[in-house]
PDB file of C-alpha atoms in Angstrom:
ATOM      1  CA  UNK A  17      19.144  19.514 145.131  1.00  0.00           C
ATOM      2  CA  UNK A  18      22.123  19.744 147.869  1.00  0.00           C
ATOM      3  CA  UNK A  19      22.487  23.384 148.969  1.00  0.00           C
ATOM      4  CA  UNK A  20      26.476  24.545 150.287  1.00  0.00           C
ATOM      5  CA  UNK A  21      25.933  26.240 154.178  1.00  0.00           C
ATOM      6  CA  UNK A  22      28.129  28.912 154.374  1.00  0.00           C
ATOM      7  CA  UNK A  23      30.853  28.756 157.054  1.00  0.00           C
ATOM      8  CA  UNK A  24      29.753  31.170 160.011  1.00  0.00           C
ATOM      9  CA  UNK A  25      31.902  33.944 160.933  1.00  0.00           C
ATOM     10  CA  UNK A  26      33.011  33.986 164.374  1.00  0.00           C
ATOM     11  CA  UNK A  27      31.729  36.589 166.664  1.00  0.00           C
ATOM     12  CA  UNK A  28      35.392  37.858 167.925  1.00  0.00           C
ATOM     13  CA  UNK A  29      36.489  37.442 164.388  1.00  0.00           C
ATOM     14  CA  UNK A  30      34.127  39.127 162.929  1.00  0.00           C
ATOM     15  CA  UNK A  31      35.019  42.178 165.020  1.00  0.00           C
ATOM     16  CA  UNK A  32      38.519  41.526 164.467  1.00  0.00           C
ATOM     17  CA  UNK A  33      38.253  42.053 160.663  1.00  0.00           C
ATOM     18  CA  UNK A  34      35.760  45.527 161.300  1.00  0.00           C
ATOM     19  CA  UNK A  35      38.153  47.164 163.255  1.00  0.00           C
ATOM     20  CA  UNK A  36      41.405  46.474 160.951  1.00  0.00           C
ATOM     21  CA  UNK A  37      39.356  47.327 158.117  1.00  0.00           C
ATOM     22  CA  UNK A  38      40.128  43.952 156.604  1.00  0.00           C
ATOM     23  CA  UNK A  39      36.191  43.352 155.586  1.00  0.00           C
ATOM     24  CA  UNK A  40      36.334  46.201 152.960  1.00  0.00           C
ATOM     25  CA  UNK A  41      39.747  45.818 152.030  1.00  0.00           C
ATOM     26  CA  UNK A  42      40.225  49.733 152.556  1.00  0.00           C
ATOM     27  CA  UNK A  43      42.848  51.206 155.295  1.00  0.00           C
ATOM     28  CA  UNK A  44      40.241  54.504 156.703  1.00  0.00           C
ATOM     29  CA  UNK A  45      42.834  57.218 155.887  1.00  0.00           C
ATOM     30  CA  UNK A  46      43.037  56.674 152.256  1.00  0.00           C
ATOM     31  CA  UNK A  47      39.270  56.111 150.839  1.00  0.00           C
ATOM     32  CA  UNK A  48      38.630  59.159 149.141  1.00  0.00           C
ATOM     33  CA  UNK A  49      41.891  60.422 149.546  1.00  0.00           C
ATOM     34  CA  UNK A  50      41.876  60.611 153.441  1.00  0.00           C
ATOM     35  CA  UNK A  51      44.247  61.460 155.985  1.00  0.00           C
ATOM     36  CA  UNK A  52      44.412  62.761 159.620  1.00  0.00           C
ATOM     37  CA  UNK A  53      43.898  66.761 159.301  1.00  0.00           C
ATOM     38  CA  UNK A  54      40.378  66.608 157.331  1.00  0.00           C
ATOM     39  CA  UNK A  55      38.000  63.840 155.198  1.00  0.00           C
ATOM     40  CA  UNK A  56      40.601  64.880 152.674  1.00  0.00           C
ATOM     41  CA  UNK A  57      43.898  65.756 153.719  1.00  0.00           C
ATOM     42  CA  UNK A  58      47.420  63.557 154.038  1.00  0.00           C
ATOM     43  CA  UNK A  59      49.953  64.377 156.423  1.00  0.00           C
ATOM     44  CA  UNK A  60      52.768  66.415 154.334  1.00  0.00           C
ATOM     45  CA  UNK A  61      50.244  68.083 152.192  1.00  0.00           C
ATOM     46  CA  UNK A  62      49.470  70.983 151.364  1.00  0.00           C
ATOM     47  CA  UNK A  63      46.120  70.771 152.154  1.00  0.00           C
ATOM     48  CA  UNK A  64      46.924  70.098 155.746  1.00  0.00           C
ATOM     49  CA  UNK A  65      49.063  72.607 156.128  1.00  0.00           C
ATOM     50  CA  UNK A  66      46.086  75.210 155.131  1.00  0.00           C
ATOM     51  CA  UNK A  67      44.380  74.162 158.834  1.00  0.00           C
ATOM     52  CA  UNK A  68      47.770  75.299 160.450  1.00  0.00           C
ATOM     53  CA  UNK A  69      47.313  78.587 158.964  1.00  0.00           C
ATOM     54  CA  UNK A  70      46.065  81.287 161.442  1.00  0.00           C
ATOM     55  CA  UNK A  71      42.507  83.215 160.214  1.00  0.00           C
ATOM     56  CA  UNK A  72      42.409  86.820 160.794  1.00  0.00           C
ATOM     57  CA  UNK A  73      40.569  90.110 159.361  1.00  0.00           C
ATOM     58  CA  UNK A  74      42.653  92.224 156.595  1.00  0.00           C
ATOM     59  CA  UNK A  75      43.985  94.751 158.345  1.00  0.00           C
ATOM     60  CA  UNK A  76      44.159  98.263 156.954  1.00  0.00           C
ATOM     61  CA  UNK A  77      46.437  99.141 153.638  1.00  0.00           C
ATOM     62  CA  UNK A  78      47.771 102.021 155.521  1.00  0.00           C
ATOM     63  CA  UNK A  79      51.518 102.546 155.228  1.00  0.00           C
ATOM     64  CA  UNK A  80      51.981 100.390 152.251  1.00  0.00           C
ATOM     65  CA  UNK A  81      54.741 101.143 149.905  1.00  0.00           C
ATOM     66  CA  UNK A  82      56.722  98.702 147.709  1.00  0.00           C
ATOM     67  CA  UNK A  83      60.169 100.480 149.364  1.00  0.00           C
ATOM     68  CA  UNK A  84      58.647  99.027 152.680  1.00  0.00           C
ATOM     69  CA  UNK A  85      60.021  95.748 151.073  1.00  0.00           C
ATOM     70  CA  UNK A  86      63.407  97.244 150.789  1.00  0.00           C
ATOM     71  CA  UNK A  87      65.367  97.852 146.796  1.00  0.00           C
ATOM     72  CA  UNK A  88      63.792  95.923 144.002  1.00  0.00           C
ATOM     73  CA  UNK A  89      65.617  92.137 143.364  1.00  0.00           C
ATOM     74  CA  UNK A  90      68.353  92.820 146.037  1.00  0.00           C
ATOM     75  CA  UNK A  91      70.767  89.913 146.241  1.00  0.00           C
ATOM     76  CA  UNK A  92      69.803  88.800 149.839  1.00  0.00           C
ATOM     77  CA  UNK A  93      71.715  85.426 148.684  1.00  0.00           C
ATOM     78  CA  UNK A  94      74.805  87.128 147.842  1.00  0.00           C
ATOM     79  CA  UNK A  95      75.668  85.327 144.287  1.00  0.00           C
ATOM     80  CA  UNK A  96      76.520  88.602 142.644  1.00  0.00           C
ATOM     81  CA  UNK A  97      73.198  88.295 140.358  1.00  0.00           C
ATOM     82  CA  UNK A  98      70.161  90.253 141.608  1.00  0.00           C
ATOM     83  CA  UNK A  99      66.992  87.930 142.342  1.00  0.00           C
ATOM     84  CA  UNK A 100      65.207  89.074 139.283  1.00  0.00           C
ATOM     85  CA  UNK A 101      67.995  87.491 137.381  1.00  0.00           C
ATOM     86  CA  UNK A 102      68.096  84.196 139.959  1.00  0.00           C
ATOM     87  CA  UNK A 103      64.434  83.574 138.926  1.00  0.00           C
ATOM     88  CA  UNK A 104      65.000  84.708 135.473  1.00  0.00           C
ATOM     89  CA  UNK A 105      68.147  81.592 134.905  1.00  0.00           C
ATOM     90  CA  UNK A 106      65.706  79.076 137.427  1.00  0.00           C
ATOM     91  CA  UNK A 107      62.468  79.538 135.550  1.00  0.00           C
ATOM     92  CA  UNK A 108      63.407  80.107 131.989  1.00  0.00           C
ATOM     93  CA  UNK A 109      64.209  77.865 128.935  1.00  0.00           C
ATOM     94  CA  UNK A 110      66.938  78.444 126.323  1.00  0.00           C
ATOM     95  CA  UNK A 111      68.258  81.196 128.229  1.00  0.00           C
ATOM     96  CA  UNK A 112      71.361  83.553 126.640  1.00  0.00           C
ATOM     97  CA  UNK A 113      73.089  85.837 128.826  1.00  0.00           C
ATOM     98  CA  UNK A 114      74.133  89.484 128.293  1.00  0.00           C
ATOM     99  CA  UNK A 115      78.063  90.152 127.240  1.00  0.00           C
ATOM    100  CA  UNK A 116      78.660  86.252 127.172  1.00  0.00           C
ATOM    101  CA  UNK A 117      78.236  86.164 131.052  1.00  0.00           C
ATOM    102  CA  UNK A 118      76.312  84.217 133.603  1.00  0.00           C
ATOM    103  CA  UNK A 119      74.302  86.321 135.132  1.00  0.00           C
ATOM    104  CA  UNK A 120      72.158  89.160 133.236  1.00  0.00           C
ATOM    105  CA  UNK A 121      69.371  87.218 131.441  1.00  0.00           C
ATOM    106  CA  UNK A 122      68.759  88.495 128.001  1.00  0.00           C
ATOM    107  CA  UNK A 123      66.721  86.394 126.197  1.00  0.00           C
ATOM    108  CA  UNK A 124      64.768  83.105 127.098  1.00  0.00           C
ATOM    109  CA  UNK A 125      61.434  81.521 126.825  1.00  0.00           C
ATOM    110  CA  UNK A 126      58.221  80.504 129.183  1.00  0.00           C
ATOM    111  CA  UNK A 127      57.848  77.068 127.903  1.00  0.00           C
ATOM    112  CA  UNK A 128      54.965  77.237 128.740  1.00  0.00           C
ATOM    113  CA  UNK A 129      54.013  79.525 131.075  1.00  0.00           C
ATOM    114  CA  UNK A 130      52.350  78.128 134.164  1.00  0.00           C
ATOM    115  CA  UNK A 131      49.247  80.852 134.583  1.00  0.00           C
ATOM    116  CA  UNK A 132      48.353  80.283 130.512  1.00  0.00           C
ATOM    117  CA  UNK A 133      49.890  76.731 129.761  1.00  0.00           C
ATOM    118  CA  UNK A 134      51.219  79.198 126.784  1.00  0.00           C
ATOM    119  CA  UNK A 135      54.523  79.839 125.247  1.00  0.00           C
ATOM    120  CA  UNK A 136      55.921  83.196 126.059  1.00  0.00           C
ATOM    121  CA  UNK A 137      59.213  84.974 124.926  1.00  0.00           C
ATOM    122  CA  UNK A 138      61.363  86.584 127.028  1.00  0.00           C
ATOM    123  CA  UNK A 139      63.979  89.549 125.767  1.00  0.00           C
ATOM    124  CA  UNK A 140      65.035  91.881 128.103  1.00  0.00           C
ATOM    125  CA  UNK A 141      63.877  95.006 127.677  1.00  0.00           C
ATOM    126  CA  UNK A 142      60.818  94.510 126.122  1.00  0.00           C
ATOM    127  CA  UNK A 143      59.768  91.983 128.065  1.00  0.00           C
ATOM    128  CA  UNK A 144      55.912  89.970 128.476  1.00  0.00           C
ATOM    129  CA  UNK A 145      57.465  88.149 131.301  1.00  0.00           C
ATOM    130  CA  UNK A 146      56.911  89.444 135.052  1.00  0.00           C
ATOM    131  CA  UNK A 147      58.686  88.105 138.287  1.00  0.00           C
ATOM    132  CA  UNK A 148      55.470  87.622 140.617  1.00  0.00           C
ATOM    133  CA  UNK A 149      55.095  87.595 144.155  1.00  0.00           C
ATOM    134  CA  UNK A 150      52.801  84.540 144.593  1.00  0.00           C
ATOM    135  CA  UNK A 151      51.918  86.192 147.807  1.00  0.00           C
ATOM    136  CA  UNK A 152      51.605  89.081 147.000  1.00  0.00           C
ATOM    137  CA  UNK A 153      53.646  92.143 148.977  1.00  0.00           C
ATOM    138  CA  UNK A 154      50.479  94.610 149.462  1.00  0.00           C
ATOM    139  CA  UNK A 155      48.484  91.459 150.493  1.00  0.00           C
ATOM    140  CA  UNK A 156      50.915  89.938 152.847  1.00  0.00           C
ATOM    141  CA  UNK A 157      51.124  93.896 154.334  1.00  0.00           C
ATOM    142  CA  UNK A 158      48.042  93.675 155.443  1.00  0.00           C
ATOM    143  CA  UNK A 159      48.324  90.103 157.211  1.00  0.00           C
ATOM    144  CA  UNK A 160      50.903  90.908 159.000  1.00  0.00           C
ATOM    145  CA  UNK A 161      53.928  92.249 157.451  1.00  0.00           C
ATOM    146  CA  UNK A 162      53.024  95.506 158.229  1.00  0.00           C
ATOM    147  CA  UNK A 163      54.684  94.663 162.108  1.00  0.00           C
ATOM    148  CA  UNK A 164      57.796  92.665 161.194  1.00  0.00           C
ATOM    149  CA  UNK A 165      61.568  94.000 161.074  1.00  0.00           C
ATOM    150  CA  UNK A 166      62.370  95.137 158.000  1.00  0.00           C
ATOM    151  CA  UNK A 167      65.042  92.165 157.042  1.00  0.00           C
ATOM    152  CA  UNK A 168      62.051  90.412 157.499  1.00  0.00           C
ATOM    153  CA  UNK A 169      59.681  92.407 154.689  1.00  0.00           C
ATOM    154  CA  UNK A 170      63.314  92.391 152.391  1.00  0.00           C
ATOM    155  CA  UNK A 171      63.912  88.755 152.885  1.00  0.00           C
ATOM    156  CA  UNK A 172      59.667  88.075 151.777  1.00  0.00           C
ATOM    157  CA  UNK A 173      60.193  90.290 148.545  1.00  0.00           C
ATOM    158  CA  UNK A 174      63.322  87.805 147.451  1.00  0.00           C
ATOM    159  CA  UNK A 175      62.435  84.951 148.744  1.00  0.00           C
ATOM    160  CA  UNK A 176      62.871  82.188 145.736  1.00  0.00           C
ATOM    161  CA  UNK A 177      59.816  80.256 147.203  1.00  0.00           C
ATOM    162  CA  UNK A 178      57.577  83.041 146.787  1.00  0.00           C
ATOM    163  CA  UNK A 179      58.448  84.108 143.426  1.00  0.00           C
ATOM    164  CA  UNK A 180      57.729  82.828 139.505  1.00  0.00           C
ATOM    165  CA  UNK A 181      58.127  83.890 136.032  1.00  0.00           C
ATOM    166  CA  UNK A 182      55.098  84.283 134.447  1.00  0.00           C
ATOM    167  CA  UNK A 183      53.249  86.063 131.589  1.00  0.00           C
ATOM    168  CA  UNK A 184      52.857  89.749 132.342  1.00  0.00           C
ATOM    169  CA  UNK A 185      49.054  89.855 131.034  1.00  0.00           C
ATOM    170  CA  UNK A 186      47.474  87.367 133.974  1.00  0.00           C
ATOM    171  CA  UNK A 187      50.562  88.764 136.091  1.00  0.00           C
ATOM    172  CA  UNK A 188      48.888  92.058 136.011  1.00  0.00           C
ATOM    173  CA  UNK A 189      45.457  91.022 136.454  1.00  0.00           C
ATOM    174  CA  UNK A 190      45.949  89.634 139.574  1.00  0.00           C
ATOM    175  CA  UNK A 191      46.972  93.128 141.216  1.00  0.00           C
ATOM    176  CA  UNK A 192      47.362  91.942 145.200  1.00  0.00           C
ATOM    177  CA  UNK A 193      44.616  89.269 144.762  1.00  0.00           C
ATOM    178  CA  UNK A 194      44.524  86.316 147.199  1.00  0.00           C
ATOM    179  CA  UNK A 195      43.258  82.340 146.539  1.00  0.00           C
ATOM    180  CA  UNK A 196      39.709  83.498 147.298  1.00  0.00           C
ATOM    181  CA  UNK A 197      39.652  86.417 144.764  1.00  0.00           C
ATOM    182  CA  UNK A 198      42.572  85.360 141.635  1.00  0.00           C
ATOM    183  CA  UNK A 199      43.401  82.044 140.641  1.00  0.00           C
ATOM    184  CA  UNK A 200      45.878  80.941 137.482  1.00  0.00           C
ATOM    185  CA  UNK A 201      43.431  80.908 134.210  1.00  0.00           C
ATOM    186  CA  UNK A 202      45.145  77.189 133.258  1.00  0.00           C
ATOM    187  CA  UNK A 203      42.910  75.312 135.478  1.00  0.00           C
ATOM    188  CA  UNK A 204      45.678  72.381 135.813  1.00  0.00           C
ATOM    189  CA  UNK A 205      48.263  74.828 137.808  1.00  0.00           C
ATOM    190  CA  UNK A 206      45.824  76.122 140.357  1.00  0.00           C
ATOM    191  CA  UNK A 207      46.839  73.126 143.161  1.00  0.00           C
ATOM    192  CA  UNK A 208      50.542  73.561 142.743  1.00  0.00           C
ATOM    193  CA  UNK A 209      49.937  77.901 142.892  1.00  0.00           C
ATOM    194  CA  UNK A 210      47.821  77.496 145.795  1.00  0.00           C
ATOM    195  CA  UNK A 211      50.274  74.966 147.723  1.00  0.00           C
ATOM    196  CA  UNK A 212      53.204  77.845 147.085  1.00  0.00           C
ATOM    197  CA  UNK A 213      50.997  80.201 148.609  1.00  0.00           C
ATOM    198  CA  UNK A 214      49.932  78.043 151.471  1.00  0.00           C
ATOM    199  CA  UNK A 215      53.913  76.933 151.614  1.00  0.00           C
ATOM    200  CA  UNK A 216      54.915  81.002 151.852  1.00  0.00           C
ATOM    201  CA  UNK A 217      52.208  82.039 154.125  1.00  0.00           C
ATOM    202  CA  UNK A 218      53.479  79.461 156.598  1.00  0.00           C
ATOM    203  CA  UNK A 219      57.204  79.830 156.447  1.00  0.00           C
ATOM    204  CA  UNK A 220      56.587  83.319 157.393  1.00  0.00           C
ATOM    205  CA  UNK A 221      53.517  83.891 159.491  1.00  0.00           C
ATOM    206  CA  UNK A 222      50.723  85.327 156.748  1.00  0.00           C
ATOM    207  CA  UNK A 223      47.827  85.535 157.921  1.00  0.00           C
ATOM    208  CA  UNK A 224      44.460  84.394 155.759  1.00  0.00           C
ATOM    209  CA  UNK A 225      40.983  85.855 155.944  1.00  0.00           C
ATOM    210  CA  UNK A 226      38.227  83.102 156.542  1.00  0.00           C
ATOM    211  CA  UNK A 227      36.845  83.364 153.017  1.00  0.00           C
ATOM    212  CA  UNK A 228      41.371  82.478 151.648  1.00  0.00           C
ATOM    213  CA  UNK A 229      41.330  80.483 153.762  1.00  0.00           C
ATOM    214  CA  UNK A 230      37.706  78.082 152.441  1.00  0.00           C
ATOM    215  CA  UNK A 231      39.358  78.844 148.959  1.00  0.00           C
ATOM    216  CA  UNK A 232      42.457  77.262 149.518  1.00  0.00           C
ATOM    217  CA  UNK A 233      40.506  74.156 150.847  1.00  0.00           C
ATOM    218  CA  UNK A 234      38.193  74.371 147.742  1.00  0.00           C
ATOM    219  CA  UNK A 235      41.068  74.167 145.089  1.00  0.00           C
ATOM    220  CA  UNK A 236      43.538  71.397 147.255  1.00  0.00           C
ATOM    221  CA  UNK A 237      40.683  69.261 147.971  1.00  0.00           C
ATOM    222  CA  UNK A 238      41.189  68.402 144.441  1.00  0.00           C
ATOM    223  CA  UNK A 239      44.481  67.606 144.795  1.00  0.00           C
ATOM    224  CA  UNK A 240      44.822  66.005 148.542  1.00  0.00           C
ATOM    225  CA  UNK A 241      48.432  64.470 148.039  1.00  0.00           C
ATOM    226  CA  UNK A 242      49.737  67.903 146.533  1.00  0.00           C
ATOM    227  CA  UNK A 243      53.308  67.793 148.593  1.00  0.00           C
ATOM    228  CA  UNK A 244      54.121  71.188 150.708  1.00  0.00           C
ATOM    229  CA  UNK A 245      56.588  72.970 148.652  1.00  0.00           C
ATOM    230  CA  UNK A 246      60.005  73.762 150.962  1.00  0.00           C
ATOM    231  CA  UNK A 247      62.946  75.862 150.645  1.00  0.00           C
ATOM    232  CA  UNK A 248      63.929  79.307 149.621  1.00  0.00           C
ATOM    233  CA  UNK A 249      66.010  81.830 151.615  1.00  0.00           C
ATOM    234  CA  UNK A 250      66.824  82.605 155.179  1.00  0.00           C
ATOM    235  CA  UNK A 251      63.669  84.948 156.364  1.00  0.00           C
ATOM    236  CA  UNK A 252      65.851  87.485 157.735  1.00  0.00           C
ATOM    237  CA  UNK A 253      67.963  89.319 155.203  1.00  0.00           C
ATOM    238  CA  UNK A 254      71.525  89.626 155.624  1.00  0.00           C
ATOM    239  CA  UNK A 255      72.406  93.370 157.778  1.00  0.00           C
ATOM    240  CA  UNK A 256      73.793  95.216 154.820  1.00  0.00           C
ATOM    241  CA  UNK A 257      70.415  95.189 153.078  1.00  0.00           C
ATOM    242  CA  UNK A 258      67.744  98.141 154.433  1.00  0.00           C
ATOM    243  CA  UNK A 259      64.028  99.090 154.111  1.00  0.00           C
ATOM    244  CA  UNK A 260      61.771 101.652 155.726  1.00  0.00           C
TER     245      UNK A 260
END
């Protein structure tokens, strides 16, 4: 019985093929996921962005009050509608305004809620929906807000990328928790809640505390192409708004 020889590879070949990564078929940044900032992470992501981050102590709570962060829902983007409202019309379905107008949200519903993955009903006035401060403003305080100008702090409190409707309960729960002490009970919105905060942190100069910052790794390593959310306001607020 004849037996086929098999063709020998060239030495300079051979090394060719290693070094393009044409042997395996693979390109080295994207087995498992990979990228150029970490085994995990692709350039854009949010999970990238996390290593850009700077890692510092919590400084003290001392000083802290929410008037720091200047009037409740002022209308830093000067639409006539306070930001309450703004987040109200962006994040709310089958929404019905108050006196047939455009701008006071009356009723609506969470469908679903992103912390649940439930349903929720909004009516003003006796609400179960809360505006929330994905970054929190006692915990960004004590990374670093408690230094900035305070069109800074008034622009952070309104900023559009920094705040959701959500169901009160979990809302409430969280108090001024951070990635590595409250995440979202539905499992399947902790990336994109995570990338926000990463997103808002880095916009305006948040600090994280080593043990944030490993928890934000933990959660977008299972999610490496999880995009860096963008936008939101200016991070100064315009003059005419104050704080203390």
């Amino acid at each position: 019985m004849s037996r086929r020889r098999t063709a020998a590879v060239p030495a300079a070949l051979l090394l060719a093929l290693v070094v393009t990564g044409s042997v395996t078929g693979c390109d080295p940044q994207e087995e498992e996921g990979g990228g150029s900032s970490g085994p995990d992470a692709k350039a854009g992501s949010a999970l990238a962005a996390v290593s850009s981050l700077t890692v510092k102590g919590r400084a003290p709570k001392t000083g802290y009050e929410r008037d720091r962060f200047g009037s409740a829902w002022a209308d830093t983007d000067s639409n006539s509608c306070g930001t309450r409202d703004d987040i109200l019309k962006r994040d709310l379905e089958d929404v019905k305004f108050r006196d047939g107008g455009d701008c006071e949200v009356a009723s609506g519903a969470l469908a679903p809620d992103p912390y649940t993955g439930k349903d929720v009903t909004f009516v003003r006035g006796r609400s179960q929906v809360d505006i929330d401060h994905l970054v929190a403003l006692s915990d960004a305080w004590q990374k670093g807000a408690g230094t900035w100008e305070p069109s800074k702090r008034i622009a952070f409190a309104n900023d559009p990328l920094n705040l959701l409707a959500v169901d009160a309960g979990p809302n409430r729960g969280k108090g001024d928790g951070d990635t590595a002490t409250w995440l979202p009970p539905d499992k399947g919105y902790r990336c994109a809640y995570v990338a926000r905060q990463v997103a808002v942190k880095k916009k305006y100069g948040v600090w994280v505390t080593g043990a944030e910052r490993d928890a934000m790794k933990r959660v977008l390593s299972g999610c490496p192409r999880e995009k860096l959310p963008a936008g939101g306001n200016p991070t100064a607020a315009p003059g005419r708004f104050h704080a203390r």
